[in-house]
């Protein structure tokens, strides 16, 4: 695996997240976990899902960091 750290949100209150990595096949994203039951329910409803699989999580990732994806995809 060719893991490459792409970047971190300079505006994060604690400086620890969100972050983005490229492992060669996928982007790995660290963000804020969506845990509010009402928000989770609404997100799942709009996707036609009943649950988040146990091996997955809903995360919040700021749009201001989307430029990392254009940079890291080449």
C-alpha positions as a Python dict, from the first residue, in 0.01 Angstrom:
ca = {
    (1, 'X'): (0, 0, 0),
    (2, 'X'): (136, 342, -99),
    (3, 'X'): (-12, 548, 183),
    (4, 'X'): (23, 922, 137),
    (5, 'X'): (-98, 1188, 378),
    (6, 'X'): (-268, 1461, 173),
    (7, 'X'): (-370, 1720, 427),
    (8, 'X'): (-549, 1838, 738),
    (9, 'X'): (-808, 2107, 804),
    (10, 'X'): (-616, 2415, 921),
    (11, 'X'): (-943, 2557, 1063),
    (12, 'X'): (-1014, 2259, 1290),
    (13, 'X'): (-1065, 2384, 1647),
    (14, 'X'): (-822, 2131, 1794),
    (15, 'X'): (-607, 2082, 1483),
    (16, 'X'): (-667, 1706, 1482),
    (17, 'X'): (-927, 1662, 1210),
    (18, 'X'): (-1059, 1640, 944),
    (19, 'X'): (-776, 1481, 749),
    (20, 'X'): (-732, 1305, 415),
    (21, 'X'): (-500, 1025, 302),
    (22, 'X'): (-460, 845, -31),
    (23, 'X'): (-376, 474, -5),
    (24, 'X'): (-336, 423, -378),
    (25, 'X'): (-685, 280, -433),
    (26, 'X'): (-904, 490, -204),
    (27, 'X'): (-915, 811, -8),
    (28, 'X'): (-921, 765, 369),
    (29, 'X'): (-1111, 1043, 548),
    (30, 'X'): (-1106, 1140, 914),
    (31, 'X'): (-1397, 1360, 1010),
    (32, 'X'): (-1658, 1422, 1274),
    (33, 'X'): (-1878, 1118, 1341),
    (34, 'X'): (-2249, 1177, 1285),
    (35, 'X'): (-2408, 1034, 1599),
    (36, 'X'): (-2729, 1232, 1654),
    (37, 'X'): (-3006, 972, 1611),
    (38, 'X'): (-3238, 1215, 1431),
    (39, 'X'): (-2970, 1319, 1184),
    (40, 'X'): (-2863, 960, 1123),
    (41, 'X'): (-3227, 863, 1064),
    (42, 'X'): (-3277, 1146, 815),
    (43, 'X'): (-2956, 1067, 625),
    (44, 'X'): (-3050, 700, 599),
    (45, 'X'): (-3408, 780, 498),
    (46, 'X'): (-3292, 1000, 210),
    (47, 'X'): (-3065, 718, 89),
    (48, 'X'): (-3336, 452, 120),
    (49, 'X'): (-3139, 266, 386),
    (50, 'X'): (-3243, 125, 722),
    (51, 'X'): (-2904, 114, 893),
    (52, 'X'): (-2535, 186, 860),
    (53, 'X'): (-2342, -142, 825),
    (54, 'X'): (-2132, -221, 1133),
    (55, 'X'): (-1807, -180, 938),
    (56, 'X'): (-1902, 170, 816),
    (57, 'X'): (-1969, 510, 975),
    (58, 'X'): (-2132, 837, 876),
    (59, 'X'): (-1886, 1124, 902),
    (60, 'X'): (-1905, 1496, 848),
    (61, 'X'): (-1635, 1644, 623),
    (62, 'X'): (-1622, 2018, 541),
    (63, 'X'): (-1669, 2123, 179),
    (64, 'X'): (-1376, 2363, 216),
    (65, 'X'): (-1144, 2060, 203),
    (66, 'X'): (-1271, 1920, -127),
    (67, 'X'): (-972, 2071, -306),
    (68, 'X'): (-764, 1789, -152),
    (69, 'X'): (-941, 1541, -377),
    (70, 'X'): (-841, 1714, -700),
    (71, 'X'): (-483, 1741, -569),
    (72, 'X'): (-464, 1378, -454),
    (73, 'X'): (-628, 1212, -751),
    (74, 'X'): (-335, 1259, -988),
}
